[in-house]
CSV table of C-alpha atoms and ligand atoms in Angstrom, one decimal:
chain,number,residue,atom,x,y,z
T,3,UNK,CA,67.4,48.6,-68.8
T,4,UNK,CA,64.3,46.8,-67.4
T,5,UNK,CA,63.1,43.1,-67.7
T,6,UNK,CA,60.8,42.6,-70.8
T,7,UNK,CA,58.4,39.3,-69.6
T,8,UNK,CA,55.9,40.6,-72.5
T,9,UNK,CA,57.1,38.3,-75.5
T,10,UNK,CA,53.5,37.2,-76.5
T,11,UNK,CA,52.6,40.7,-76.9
T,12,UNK,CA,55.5,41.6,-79.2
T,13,UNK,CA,59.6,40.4,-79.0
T,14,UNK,CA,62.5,43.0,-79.6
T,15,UNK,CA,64.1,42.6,-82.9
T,16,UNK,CA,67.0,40.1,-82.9
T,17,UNK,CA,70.1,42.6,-83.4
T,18,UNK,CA,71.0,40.5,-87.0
T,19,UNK,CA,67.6,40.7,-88.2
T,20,UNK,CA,68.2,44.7,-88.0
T,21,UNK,CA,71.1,44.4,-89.7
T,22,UNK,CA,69.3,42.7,-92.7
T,23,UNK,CA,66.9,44.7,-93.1
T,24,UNK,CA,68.8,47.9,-93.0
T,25,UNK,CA,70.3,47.8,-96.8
T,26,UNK,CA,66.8,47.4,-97.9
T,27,UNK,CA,66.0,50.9,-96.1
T,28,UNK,CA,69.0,52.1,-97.2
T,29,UNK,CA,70.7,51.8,-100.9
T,30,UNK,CA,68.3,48.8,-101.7
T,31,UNK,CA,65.0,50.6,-102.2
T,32,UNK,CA,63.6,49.7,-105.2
T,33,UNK,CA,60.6,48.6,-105.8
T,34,UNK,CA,60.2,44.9,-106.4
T,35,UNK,CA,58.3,44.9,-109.5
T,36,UNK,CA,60.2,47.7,-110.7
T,37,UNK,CA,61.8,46.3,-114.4
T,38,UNK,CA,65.1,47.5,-113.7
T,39,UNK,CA,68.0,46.4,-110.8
T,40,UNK,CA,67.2,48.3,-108.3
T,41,UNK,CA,63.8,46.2,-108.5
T,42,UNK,CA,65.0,42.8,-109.2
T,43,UNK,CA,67.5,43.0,-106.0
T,44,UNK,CA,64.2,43.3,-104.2
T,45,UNK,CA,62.5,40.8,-105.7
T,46,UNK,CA,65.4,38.7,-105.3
T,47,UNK,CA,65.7,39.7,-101.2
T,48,UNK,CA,62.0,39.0,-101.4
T,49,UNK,CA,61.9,35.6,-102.9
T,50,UNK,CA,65.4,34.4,-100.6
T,51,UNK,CA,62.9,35.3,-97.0
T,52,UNK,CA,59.7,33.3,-98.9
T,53,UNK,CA,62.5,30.3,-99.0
T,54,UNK,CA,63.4,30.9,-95.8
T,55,UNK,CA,60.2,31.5,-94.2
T,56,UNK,CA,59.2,28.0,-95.9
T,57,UNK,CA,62.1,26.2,-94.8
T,58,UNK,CA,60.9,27.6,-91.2
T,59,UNK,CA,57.2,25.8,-91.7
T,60,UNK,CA,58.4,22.7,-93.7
T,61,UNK,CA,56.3,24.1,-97.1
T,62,UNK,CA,57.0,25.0,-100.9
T,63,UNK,CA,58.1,28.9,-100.9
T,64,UNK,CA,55.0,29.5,-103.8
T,65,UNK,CA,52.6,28.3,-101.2
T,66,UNK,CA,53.4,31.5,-98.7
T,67,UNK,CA,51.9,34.9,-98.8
T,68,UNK,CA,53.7,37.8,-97.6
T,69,UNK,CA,51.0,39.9,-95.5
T,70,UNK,CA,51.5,42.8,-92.9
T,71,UNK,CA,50.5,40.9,-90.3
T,72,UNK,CA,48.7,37.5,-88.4
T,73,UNK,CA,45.3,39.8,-87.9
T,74,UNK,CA,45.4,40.2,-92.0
T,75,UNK,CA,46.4,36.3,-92.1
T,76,UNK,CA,43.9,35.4,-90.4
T,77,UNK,CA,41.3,37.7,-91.9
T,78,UNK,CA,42.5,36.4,-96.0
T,79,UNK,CA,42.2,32.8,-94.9
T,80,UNK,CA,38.9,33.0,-93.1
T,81,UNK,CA,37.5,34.7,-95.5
T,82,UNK,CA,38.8,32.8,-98.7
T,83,UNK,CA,37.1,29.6,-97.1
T,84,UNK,CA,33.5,31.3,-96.6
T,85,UNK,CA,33.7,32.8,-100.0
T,86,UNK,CA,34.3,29.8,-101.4
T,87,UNK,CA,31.4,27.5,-101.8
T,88,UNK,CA,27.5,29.3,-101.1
T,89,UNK,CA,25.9,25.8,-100.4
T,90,UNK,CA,28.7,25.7,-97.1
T,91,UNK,CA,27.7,28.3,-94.4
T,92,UNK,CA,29.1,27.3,-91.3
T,93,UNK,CA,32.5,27.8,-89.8
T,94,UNK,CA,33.7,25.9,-86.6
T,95,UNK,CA,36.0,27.8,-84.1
T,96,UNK,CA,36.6,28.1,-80.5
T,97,UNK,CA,35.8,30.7,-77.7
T,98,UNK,CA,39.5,31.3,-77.1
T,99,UNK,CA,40.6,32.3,-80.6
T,100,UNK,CA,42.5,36.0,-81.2
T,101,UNK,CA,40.2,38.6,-81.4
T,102,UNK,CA,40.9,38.6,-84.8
T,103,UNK,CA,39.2,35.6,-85.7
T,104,UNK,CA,36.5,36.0,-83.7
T,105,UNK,CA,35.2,39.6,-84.6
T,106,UNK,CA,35.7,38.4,-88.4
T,107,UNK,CA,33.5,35.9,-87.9
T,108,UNK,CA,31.1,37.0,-85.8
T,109,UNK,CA,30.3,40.0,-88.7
T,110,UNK,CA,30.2,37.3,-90.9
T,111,UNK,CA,27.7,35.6,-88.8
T,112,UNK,CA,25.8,39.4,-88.1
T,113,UNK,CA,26.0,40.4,-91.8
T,114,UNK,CA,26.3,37.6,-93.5
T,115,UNK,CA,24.4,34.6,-92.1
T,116,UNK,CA,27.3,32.6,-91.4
T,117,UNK,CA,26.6,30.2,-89.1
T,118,UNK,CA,29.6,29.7,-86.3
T,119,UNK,CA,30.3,27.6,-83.8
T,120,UNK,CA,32.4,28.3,-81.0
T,121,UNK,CA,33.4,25.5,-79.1
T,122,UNK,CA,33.8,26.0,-75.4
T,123,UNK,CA,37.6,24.7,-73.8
T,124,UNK,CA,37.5,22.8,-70.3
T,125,UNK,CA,39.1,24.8,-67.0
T,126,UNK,CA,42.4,24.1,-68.3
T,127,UNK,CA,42.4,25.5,-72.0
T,128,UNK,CA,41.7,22.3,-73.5
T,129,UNK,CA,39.7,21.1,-76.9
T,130,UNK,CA,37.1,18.1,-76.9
T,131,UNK,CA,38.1,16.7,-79.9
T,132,UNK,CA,34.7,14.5,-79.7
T,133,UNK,CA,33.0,17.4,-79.4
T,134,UNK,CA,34.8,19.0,-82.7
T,135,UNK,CA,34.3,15.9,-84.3
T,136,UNK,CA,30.4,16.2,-83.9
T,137,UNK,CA,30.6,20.2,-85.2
T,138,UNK,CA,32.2,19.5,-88.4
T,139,UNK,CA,28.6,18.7,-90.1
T,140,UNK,CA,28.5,18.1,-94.0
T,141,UNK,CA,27.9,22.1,-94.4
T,142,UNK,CA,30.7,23.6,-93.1
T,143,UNK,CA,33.2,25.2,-94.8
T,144,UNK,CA,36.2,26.1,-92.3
T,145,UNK,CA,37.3,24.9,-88.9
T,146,UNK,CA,39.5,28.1,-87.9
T,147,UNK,CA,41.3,26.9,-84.1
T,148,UNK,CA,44.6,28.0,-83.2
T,149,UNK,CA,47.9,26.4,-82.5
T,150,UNK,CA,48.3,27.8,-79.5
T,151,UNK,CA,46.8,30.8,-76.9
T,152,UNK,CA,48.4,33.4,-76.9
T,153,UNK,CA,47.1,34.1,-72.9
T,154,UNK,CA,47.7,30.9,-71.5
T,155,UNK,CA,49.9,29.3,-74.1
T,156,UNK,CA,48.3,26.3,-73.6
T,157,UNK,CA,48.7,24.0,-77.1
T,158,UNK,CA,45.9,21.9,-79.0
T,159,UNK,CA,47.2,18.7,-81.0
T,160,UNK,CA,46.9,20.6,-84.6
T,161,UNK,CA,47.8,17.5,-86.8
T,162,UNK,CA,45.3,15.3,-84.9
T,163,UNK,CA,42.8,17.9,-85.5
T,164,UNK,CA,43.8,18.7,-89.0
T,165,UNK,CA,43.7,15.1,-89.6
T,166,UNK,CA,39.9,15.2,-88.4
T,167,UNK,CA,38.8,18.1,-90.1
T,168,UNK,CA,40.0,17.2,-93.8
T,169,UNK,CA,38.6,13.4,-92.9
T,170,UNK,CA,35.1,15.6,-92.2
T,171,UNK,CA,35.7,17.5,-95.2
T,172,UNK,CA,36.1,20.9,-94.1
T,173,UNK,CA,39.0,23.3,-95.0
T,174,UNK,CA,41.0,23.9,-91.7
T,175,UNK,CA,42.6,27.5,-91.0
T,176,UNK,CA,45.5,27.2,-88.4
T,177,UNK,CA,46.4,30.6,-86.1
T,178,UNK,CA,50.1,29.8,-85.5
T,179,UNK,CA,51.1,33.2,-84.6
T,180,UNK,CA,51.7,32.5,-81.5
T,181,UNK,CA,53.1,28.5,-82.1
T,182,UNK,CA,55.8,29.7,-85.1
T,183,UNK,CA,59.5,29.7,-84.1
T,184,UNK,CA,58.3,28.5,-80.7
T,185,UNK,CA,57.8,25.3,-80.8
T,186,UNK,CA,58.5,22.7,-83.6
T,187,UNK,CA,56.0,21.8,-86.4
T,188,UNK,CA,55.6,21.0,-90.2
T,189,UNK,CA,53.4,21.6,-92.4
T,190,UNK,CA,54.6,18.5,-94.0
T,191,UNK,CA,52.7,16.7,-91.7
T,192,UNK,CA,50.3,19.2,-90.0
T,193,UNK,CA,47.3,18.9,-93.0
T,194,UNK,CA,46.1,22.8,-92.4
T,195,UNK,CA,45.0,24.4,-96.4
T,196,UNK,CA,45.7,27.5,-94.5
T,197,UNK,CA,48.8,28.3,-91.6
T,198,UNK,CA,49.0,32.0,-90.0
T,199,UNK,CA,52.4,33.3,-89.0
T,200,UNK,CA,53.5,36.7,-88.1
T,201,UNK,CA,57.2,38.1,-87.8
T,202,UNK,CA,56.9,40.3,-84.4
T,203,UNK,CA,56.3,37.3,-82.3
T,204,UNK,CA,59.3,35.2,-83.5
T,205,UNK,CA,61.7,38.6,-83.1
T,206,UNK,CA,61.0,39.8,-86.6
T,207,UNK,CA,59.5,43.5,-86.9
T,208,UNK,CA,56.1,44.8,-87.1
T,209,UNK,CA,54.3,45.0,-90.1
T,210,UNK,CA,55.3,41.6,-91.7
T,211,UNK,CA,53.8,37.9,-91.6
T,212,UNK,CA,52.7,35.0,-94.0
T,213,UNK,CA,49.6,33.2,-94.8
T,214,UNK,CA,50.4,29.3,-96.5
T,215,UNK,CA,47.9,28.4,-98.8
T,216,UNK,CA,47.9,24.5,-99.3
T,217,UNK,CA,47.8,23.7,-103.0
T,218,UNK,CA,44.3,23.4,-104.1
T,219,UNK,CA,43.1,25.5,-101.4
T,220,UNK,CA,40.3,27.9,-102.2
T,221,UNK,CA,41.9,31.6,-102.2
T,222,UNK,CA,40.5,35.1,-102.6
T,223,UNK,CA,42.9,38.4,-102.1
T,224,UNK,CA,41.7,40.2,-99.2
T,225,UNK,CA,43.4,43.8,-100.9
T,226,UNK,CA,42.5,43.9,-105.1
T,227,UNK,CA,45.2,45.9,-106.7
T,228,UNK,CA,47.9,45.1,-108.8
T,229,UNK,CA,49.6,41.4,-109.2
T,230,UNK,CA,52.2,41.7,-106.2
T,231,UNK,CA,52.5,37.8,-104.3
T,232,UNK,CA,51.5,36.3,-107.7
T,233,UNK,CA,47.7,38.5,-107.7
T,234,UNK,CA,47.4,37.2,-104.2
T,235,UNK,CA,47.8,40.3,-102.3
T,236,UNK,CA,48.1,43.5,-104.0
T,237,UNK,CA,50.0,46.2,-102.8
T,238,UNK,CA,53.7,47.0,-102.4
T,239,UNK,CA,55.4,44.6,-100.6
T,240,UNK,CA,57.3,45.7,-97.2
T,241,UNK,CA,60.7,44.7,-98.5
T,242,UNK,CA,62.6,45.5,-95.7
T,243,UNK,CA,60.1,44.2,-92.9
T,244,UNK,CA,59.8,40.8,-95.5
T,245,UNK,CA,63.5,40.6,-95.4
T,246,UNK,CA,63.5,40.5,-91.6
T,247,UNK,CA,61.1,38.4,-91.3
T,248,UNK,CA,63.3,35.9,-93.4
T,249,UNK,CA,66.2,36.5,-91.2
T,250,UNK,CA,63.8,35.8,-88.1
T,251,UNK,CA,63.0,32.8,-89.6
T,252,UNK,CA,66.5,31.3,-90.0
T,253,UNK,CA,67.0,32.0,-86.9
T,254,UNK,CA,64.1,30.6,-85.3
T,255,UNK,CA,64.6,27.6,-87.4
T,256,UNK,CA,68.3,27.4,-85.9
T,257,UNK,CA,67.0,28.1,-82.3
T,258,UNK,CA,64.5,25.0,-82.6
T,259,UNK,CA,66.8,22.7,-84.5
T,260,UNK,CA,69.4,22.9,-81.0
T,261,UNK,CA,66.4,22.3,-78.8
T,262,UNK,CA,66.7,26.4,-77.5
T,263,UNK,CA,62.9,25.8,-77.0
T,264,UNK,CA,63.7,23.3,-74.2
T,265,UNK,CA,66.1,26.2,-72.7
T,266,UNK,CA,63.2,28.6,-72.3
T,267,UNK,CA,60.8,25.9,-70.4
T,268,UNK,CA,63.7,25.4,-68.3
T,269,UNK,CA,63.6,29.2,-67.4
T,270,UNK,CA,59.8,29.1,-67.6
T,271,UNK,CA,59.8,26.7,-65.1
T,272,UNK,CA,62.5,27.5,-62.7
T,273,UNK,CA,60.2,31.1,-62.7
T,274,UNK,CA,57.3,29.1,-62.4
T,275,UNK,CA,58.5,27.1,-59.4
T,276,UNK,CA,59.9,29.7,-57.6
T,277,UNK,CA,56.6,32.0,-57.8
T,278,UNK,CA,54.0,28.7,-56.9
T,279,UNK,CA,56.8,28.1,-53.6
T,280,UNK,CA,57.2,31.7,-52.5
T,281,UNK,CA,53.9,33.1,-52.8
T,282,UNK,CA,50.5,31.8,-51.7
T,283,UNK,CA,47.4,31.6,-53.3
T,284,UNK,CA,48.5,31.4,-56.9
T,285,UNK,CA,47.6,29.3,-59.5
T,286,UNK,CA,48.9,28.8,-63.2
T,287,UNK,CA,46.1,28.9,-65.7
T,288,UNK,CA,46.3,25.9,-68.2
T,289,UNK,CA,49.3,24.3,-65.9
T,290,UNK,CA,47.7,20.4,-66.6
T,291,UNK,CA,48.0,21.1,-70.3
T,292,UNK,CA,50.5,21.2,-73.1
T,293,UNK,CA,52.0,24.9,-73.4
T,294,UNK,CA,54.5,26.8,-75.3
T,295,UNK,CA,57.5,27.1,-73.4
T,296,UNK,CA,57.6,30.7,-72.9
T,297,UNK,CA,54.5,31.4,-71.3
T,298,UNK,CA,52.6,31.6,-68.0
T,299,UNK,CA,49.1,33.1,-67.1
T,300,UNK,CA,49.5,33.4,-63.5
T,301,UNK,CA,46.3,33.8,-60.9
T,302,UNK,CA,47.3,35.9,-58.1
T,303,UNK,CA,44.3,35.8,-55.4
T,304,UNK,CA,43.3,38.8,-54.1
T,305,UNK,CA,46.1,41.3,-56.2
T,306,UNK,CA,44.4,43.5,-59.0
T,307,UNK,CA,46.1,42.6,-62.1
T,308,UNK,CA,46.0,46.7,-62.6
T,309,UNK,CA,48.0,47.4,-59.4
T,310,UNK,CA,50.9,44.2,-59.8
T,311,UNK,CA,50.7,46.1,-63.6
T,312,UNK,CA,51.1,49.2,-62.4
T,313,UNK,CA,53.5,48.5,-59.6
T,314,UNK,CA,55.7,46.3,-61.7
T,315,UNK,CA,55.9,48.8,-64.4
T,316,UNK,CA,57.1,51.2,-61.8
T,317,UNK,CA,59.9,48.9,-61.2
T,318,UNK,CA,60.7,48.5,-64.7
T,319,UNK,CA,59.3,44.7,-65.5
T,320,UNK,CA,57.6,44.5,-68.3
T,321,UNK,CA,54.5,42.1,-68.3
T,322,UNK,CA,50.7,41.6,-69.2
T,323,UNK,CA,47.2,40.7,-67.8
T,324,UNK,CA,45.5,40.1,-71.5
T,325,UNK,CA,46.5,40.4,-75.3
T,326,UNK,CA,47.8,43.5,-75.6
T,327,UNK,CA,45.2,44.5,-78.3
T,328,UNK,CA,42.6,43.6,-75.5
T,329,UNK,CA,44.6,45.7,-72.5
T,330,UNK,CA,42.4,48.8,-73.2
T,331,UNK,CA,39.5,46.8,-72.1
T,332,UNK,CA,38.0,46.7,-68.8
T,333,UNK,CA,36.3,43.5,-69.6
T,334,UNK,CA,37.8,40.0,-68.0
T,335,UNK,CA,39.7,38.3,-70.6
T,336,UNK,CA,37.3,35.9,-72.5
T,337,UNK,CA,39.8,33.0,-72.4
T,338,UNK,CA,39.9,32.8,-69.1
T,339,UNK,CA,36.4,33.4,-68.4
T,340,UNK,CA,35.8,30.3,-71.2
T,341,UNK,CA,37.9,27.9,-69.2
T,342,UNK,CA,35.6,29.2,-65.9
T,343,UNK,CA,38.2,30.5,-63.9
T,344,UNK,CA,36.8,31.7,-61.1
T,345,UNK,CA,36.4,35.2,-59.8
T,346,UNK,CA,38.9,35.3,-57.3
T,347,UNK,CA,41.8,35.0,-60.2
T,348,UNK,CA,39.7,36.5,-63.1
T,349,UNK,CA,40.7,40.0,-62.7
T,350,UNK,CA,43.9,39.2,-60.6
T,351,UNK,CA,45.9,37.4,-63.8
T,352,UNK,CA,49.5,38.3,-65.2
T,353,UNK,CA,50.7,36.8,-68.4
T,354,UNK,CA,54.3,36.4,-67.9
T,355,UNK,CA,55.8,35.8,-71.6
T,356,UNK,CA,59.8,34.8,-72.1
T,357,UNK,CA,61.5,35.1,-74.9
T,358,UNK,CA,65.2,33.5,-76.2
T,359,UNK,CA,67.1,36.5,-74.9
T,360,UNK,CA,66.1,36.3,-71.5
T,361,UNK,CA,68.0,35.1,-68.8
T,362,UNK,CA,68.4,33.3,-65.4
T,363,UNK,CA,69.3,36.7,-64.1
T,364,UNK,CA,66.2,38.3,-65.1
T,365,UNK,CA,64.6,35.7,-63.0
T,366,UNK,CA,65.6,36.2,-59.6
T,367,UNK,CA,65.7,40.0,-60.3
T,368,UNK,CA,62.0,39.5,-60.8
T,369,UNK,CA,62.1,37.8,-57.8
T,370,UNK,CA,63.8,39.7,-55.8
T,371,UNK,CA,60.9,42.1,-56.3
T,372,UNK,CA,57.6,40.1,-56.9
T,373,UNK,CA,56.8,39.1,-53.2
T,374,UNK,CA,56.8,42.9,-52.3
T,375,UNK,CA,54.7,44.1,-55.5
T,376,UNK,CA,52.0,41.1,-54.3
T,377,UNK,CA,51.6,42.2,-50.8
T,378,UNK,CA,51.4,45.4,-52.1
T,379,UNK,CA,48.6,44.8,-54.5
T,380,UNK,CA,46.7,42.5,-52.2
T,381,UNK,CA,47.0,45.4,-49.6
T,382,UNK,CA,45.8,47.8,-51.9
T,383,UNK,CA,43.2,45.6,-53.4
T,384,UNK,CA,41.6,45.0,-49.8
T,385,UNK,CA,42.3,41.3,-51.4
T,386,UNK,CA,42.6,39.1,-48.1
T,387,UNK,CA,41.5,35.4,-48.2
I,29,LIG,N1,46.7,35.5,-83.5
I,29,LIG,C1,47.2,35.3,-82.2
I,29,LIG,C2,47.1,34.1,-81.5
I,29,LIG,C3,47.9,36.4,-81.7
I,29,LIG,O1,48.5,36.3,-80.5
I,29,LIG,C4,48.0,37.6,-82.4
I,29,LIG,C5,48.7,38.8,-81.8
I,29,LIG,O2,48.8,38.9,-80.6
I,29,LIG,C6,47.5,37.7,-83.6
I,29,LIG,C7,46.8,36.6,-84.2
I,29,LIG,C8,47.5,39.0,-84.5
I,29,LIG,O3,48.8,39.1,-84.9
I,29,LIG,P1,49.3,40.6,-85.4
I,29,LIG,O4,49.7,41.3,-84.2
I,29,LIG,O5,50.5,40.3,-86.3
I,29,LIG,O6,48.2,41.2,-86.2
């Protein structure tokens, strides 16, 4: 078996989240609004992961919304807050949201005449929270920023800026797909009206996430149908995938509550210490800034990022250079090119993304082989100093 490093991108199912969601592709198939047993066990599966995924981001169960993913998450809240009032036009966000977030709203802004902002970060990921302050004018409907990146995992202060949004009186939108079961927050003090989370990050499966909608918060269904999620999202839910992500929940919830977080930036940092001592000319992107503790976007001067790829995959280690929605792209990734990273590392970066079930072992087999897969690249790349 090779060594996955690609948890931001997706994490493999924990081994008991499979387990409960197999009886639900099994025996327990009903449909959930089906009047009859086989419907009300699913409804009843369906309501115990909404507890559970609540419990998870300190909220009421009603508030969640079970959706197929964080892109449609993300897509529902954005647009629920533009629709919402016509005398507010403008939304505030930032240049190193999910792609998700920013082609909504920039065809809002081509089709629409939305007016968005996209605030810049400085060279190490970071907000200006002056500078946010100033953007929220009288007009503007939504502040959409994210919890934290998913490329550099650097993290922005989400209750300070919730706190300064809602004082500006704008509705703030929260991307935590990448934050949720990784680090610890509530929403019983983070003041977002709407909180993205998706299962596949957090070692739930595909195909199943949550939008929270704060009480009062201004709401319209992205999918019209019939009255599934209380007429909030129509369609048949995903029992089994909802049920999962339940299970991931609890357990993410478990892993946080014994500090297993602190674990992984242990490992995170032993792998980051080890690569800035043995190899030269590398830099961590975002390294002077808060991060989640799984992740590292690593610079390598004068290495490709297609060849380490490429020569890593040979060798069985898993890893990234962008999102992986983005890795069909030639383009430099536009969160690195917003916090000015200069040429020499903008096209020569490796996201390196840990998970809970890696281990120390996976480490130094990584490095047992990294040095050579560098001077291989920089050969290959011509990539001298
Ligand atoms: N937001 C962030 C920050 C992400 O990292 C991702 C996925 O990589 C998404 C949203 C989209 O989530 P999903 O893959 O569930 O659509």
């Amino acid at each position: 078996m090779g060594v996955y490093f690609d948890n931001n991108a997706t994490t493999p199912l924990d081994p008991q989240v499979l387990e409960a969601m197999l009886p639900f592709l099994r025996d327990c198939f009903g449909n959930p609004s089906s009047p009859h047993q086989y419907g009300s066990r699913a409804k009843a599966a369906i309501e115990e992961a909404r507890e559970s995924v609540g419990a998870l981001l300190g909220c009421a169960a009603e508030r969640l919304v079970f959706t197929c993913s964080g892109t449609e998450g993300n897509n529902t809240a954005i647009l629920s807050a533009v629709l919402a009032d016509p005398g507010k036009r403008r939304v505030v966000t930032s240049a190193v949201e999910h792609h998700c977030v920013l082609r909504r709203l920039e065809y809002l802004r081509d089709h629409m005449g939305v007016e968005v902002v996209f605030l810049p970060v400085d060279g190490q990921g970071r907000l200006d929270l002056d500078r946010l302050r100033q953007a929220v004018t009288p007009d503007t409907a939504l502040v959409s920023l994210m919890g934290a990146n998913n490329e550099t995992g650097v993290l922005w202060p989400v209750e300070e800026i919730a706190g300064l949004v809602k004082s500006r009186g704008a509705l703030f939108h929260c991307d935590a797909v990448q934050l949720a079961g990784k680090e610890p927050f509530s929403l019983r003090t983070l003041a977002a009206d709407y909180l993205t989370i998706s299962g596949h990050k957090f070692h739930g499966p595909k195909g199943a996430g949550a939008l929270y909608v704060a009480r009062g918060a201004p709401f319209t269904p992205l999918l019209f149908g019939g009255m599934q999620e209380s007429g909030r999202r129509a369609g048949t839910q995903n029992v089994a995938g909802i049920v999962g992500l339940g299970k991931a929940a609890e357990l993410a919830r478990a892993f946080l509550s014994v500090s297993g977080h602190e674990k992984l930036r242990e490992l995170r940092d032993h792998l980051e210490g080890r690569i800035l001592a043995e190899i030269d000319d590398v830099v961590i992107h975002g390294w002077a800034a808060p991060r989640i503790a799984n992740t590292i976007s690593l610079g390598v001067g004068g290495a490709p990022q297609e060849v380490l790829l490429a020569e890593l995959s040979d060798r069985d280690f898993a890893v990234s250079t962008t999102s992986a929605c983005e890795s069909a792209s030639v383009a430099p990734s536009h969160v690195l090119a917003a916090m000015g990273v200069p040429d020499r590392y903008l096209r020569s970066t490796l996201r390196l993304s840990l998970s809970r079930q890696n281990a120390i072992e996976e480490v130094e087999a990584f490095m047992v082989v990294f040095p050579q897969v560098v001077s291989a690249a920089r050969r290959l790349g011509g990539g001298g100093r």
